GROMACS .gro file of C-alpha atoms in nm:
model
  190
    1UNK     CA    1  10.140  -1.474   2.306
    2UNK     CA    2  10.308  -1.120   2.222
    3UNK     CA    3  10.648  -1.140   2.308
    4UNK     CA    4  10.974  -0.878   2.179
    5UNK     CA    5  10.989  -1.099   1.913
    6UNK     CA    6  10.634  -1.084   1.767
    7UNK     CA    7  10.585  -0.724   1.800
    8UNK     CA    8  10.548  -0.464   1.556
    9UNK     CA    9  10.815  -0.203   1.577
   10UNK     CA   10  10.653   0.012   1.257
   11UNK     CA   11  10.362   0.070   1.083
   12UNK     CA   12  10.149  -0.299   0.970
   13UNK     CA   13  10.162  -0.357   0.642
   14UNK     CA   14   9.806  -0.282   0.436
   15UNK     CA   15   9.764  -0.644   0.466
   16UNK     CA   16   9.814  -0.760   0.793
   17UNK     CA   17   9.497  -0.880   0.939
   18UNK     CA   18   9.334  -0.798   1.339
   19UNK     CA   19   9.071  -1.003   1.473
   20UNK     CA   20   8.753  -0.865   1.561
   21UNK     CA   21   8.434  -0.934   1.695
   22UNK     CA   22   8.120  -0.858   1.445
   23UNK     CA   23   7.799  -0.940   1.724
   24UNK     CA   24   7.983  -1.244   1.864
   25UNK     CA   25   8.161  -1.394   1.589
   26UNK     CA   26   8.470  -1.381   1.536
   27UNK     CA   27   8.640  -1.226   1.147
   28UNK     CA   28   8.955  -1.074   0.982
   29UNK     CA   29   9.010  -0.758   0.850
   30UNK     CA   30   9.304  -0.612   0.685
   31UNK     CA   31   9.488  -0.362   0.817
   32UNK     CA   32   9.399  -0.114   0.500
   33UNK     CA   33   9.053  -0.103   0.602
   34UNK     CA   34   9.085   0.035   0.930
   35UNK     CA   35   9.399   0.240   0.921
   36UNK     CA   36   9.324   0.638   0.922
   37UNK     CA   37   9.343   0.814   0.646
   38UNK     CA   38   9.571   1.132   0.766
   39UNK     CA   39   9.703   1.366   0.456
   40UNK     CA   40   9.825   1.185   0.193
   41UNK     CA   41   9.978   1.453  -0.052
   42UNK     CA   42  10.090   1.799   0.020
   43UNK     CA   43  10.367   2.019  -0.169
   44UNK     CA   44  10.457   2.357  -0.214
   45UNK     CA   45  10.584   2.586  -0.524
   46UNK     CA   46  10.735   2.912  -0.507
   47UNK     CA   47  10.760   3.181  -0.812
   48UNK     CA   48  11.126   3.195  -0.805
   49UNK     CA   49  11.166   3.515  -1.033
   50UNK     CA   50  10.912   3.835  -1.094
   51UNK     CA   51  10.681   3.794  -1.379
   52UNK     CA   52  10.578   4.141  -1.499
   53UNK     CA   53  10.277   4.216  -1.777
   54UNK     CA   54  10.020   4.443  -1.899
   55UNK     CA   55   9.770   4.170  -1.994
   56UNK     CA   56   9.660   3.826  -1.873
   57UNK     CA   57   9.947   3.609  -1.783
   58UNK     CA   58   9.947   3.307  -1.674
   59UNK     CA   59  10.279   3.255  -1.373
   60UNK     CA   60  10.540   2.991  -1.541
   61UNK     CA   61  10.878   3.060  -1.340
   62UNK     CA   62  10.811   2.759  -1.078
   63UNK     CA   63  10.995   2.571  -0.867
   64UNK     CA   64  10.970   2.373  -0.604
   65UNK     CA   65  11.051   2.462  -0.234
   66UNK     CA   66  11.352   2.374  -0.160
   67UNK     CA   67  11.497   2.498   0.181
   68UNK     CA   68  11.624   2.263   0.414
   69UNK     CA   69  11.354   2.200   0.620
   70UNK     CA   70  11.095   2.183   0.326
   71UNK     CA   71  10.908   1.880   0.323
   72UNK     CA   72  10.682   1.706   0.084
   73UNK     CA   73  10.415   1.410   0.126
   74UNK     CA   74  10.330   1.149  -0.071
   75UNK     CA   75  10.428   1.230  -0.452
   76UNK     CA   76  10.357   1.556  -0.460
   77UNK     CA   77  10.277   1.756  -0.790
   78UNK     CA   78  10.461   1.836  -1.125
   79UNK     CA   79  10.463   2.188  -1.328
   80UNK     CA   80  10.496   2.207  -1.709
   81UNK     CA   81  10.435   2.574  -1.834
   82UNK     CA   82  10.251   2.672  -1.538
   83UNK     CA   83  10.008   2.370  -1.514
   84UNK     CA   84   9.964   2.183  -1.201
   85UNK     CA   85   9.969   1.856  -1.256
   86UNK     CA   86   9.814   1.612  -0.934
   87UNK     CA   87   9.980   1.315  -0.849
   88UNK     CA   88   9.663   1.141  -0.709
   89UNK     CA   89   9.326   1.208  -0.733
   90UNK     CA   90   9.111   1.324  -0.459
   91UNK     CA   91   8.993   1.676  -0.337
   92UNK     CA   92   9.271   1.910  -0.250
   93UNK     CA   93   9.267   2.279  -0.087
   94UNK     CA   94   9.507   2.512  -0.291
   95UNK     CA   95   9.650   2.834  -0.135
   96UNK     CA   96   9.786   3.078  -0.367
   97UNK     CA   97   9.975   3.381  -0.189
   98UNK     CA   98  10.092   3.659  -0.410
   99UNK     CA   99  10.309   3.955  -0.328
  100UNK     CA  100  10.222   4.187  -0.592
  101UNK     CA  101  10.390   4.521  -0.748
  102UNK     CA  102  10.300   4.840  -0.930
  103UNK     CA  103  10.611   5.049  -1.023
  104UNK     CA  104  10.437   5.297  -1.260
  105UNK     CA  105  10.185   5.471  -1.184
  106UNK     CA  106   9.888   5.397  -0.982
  107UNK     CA  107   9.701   5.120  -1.104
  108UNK     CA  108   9.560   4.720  -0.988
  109UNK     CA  109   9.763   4.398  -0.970
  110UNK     CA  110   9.463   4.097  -1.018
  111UNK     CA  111   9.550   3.715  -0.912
  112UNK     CA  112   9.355   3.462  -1.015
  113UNK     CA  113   9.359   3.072  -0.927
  114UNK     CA  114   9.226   2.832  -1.277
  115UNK     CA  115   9.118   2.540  -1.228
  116UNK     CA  116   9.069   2.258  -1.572
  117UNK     CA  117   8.866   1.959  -1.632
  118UNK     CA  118   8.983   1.914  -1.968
  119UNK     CA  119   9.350   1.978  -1.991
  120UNK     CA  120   9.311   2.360  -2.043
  121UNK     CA  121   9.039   2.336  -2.315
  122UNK     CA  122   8.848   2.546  -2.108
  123UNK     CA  123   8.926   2.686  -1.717
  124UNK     CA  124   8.733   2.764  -1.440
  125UNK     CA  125   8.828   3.048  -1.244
  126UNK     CA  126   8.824   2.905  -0.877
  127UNK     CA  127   8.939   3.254  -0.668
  128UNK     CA  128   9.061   3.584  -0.766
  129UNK     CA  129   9.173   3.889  -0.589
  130UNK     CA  130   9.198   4.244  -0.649
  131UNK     CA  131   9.513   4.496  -0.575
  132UNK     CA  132   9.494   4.858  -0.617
  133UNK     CA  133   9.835   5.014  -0.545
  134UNK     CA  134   9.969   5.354  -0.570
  135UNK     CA  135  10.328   5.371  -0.801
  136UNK     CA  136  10.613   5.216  -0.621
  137UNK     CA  137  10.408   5.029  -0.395
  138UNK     CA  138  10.342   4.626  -0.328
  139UNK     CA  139  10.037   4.472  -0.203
  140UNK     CA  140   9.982   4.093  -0.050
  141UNK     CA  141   9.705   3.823  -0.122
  142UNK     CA  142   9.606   3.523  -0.018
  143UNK     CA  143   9.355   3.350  -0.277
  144UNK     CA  144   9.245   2.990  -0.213
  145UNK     CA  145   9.018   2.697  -0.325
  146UNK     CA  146   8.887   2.351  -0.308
  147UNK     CA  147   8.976   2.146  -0.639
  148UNK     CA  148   8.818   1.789  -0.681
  149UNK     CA  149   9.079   1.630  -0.883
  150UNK     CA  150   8.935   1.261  -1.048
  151UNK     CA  151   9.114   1.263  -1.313
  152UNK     CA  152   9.517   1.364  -1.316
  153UNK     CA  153   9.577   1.342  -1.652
  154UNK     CA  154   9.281   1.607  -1.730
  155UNK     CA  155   9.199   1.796  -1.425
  156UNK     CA  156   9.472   2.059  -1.359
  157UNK     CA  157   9.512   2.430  -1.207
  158UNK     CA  158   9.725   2.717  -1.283
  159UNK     CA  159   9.791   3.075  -1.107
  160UNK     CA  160   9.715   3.377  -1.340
  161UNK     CA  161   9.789   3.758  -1.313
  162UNK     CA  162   9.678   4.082  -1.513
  163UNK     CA  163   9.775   4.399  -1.443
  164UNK     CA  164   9.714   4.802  -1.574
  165UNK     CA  165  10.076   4.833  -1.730
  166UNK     CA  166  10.414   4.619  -1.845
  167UNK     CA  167  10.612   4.783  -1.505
  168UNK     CA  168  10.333   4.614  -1.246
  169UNK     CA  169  10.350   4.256  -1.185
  170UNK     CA  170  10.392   3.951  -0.899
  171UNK     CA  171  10.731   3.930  -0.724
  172UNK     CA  172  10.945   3.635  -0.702
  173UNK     CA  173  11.243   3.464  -0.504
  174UNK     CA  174  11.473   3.173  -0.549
  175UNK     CA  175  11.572   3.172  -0.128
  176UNK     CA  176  11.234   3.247   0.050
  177UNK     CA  177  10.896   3.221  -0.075
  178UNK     CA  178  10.717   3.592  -0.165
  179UNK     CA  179  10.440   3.390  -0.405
  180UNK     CA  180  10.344   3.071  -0.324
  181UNK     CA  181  10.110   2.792  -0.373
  182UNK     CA  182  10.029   2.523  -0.139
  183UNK     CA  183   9.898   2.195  -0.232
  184UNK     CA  184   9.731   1.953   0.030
  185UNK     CA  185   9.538   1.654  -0.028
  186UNK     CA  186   9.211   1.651   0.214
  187UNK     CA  187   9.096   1.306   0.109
  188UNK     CA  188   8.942   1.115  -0.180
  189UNK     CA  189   8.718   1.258  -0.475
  190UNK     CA  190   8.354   1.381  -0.410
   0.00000   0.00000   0.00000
């Protein structure tokens, strides 16, 4: 009998048990088995000041969005000197957006999204993009990837930029985000 007092009024628990019906006979299943699987992760990290360099440079002045209607799900990542760090495994779609600038003369503004199997030992470059811009001028892209993560304390990814002088480089905010990367969880490891 389901009565006010024997409903549920949230979510079951992964181990409450249904009854079903498997060709006539009757079995229990838990709740975890059935239940949809939805997104389980997602965060976001802004650059919160410019980086600017005439070489290969990997982006280190993270932090994590934090205006007030941000929201994270489910742990979320961690940055250490630019490296991504998961906090689950499973396969993930990253999102890097870059504003980029070239002060000096004309000249290019590359982004590129890394990607690690073994802790940075060697990287994998997962997307890049090209900018040409003309002196004083900035220039938008949107890079992104797929990233099978099944191992967090190995498998990593870091954003990357290299420009054609020391004036040119990727623009950052602490209030609003102008380079950004976006972290969602699409479901377990392949």
């Amino acid at each position: 009998v389901i009565s006010s007092q024997t409903e549920l009024s949230s979510e079951p628990a992964d181990t409450d048990e249904f009854l079903v019906s498997d060709a006539g006979t009757l079995k229990r299943i838990d709740y975890s088995l059935i239940k949809g699987g939805g997104i389980t992760e997602a965060d976001m990290y802004r650059l919160h000041t410019t980086e600017t360099s005439s070489s290969l440079t990997k982006l280190t002045n993270w932090e994590r969005v934090d205006d007030a209607s941000f929201g994270k799900i489910g742990t979320g990542v961690s940055v250490s000197s630019g490296n991504f760090t998961f906090g689950a495994t499973g396969l993930y779609q990253l999102i890097f957006n870059a504003e980029t600038a070239h002060e000096g003369a004309t000249g290019y503004v590359h982004t590129y999204l890394k990607g690690t199997t073994d802790n940075f030992s060697n990287e994998d470059d997962l997307a890049q993009s090209n900018n040409y811009h003309d002196a004083g001028h900035v220039g938008y892209s949107s890079i992104s990837s797929f990233f099978n993560c099944t191992n967090t304390s190995t498998h990593k990814v870091a954003c990357y930029f290299n420009t054609s002088q020391s004036s040119a480089g990727v623009n950052g905010n602490s209030t609003h985000n102008r380079t950004c990367l976006s972290i969602v969880r699409l479901g377990d490891s392949v």
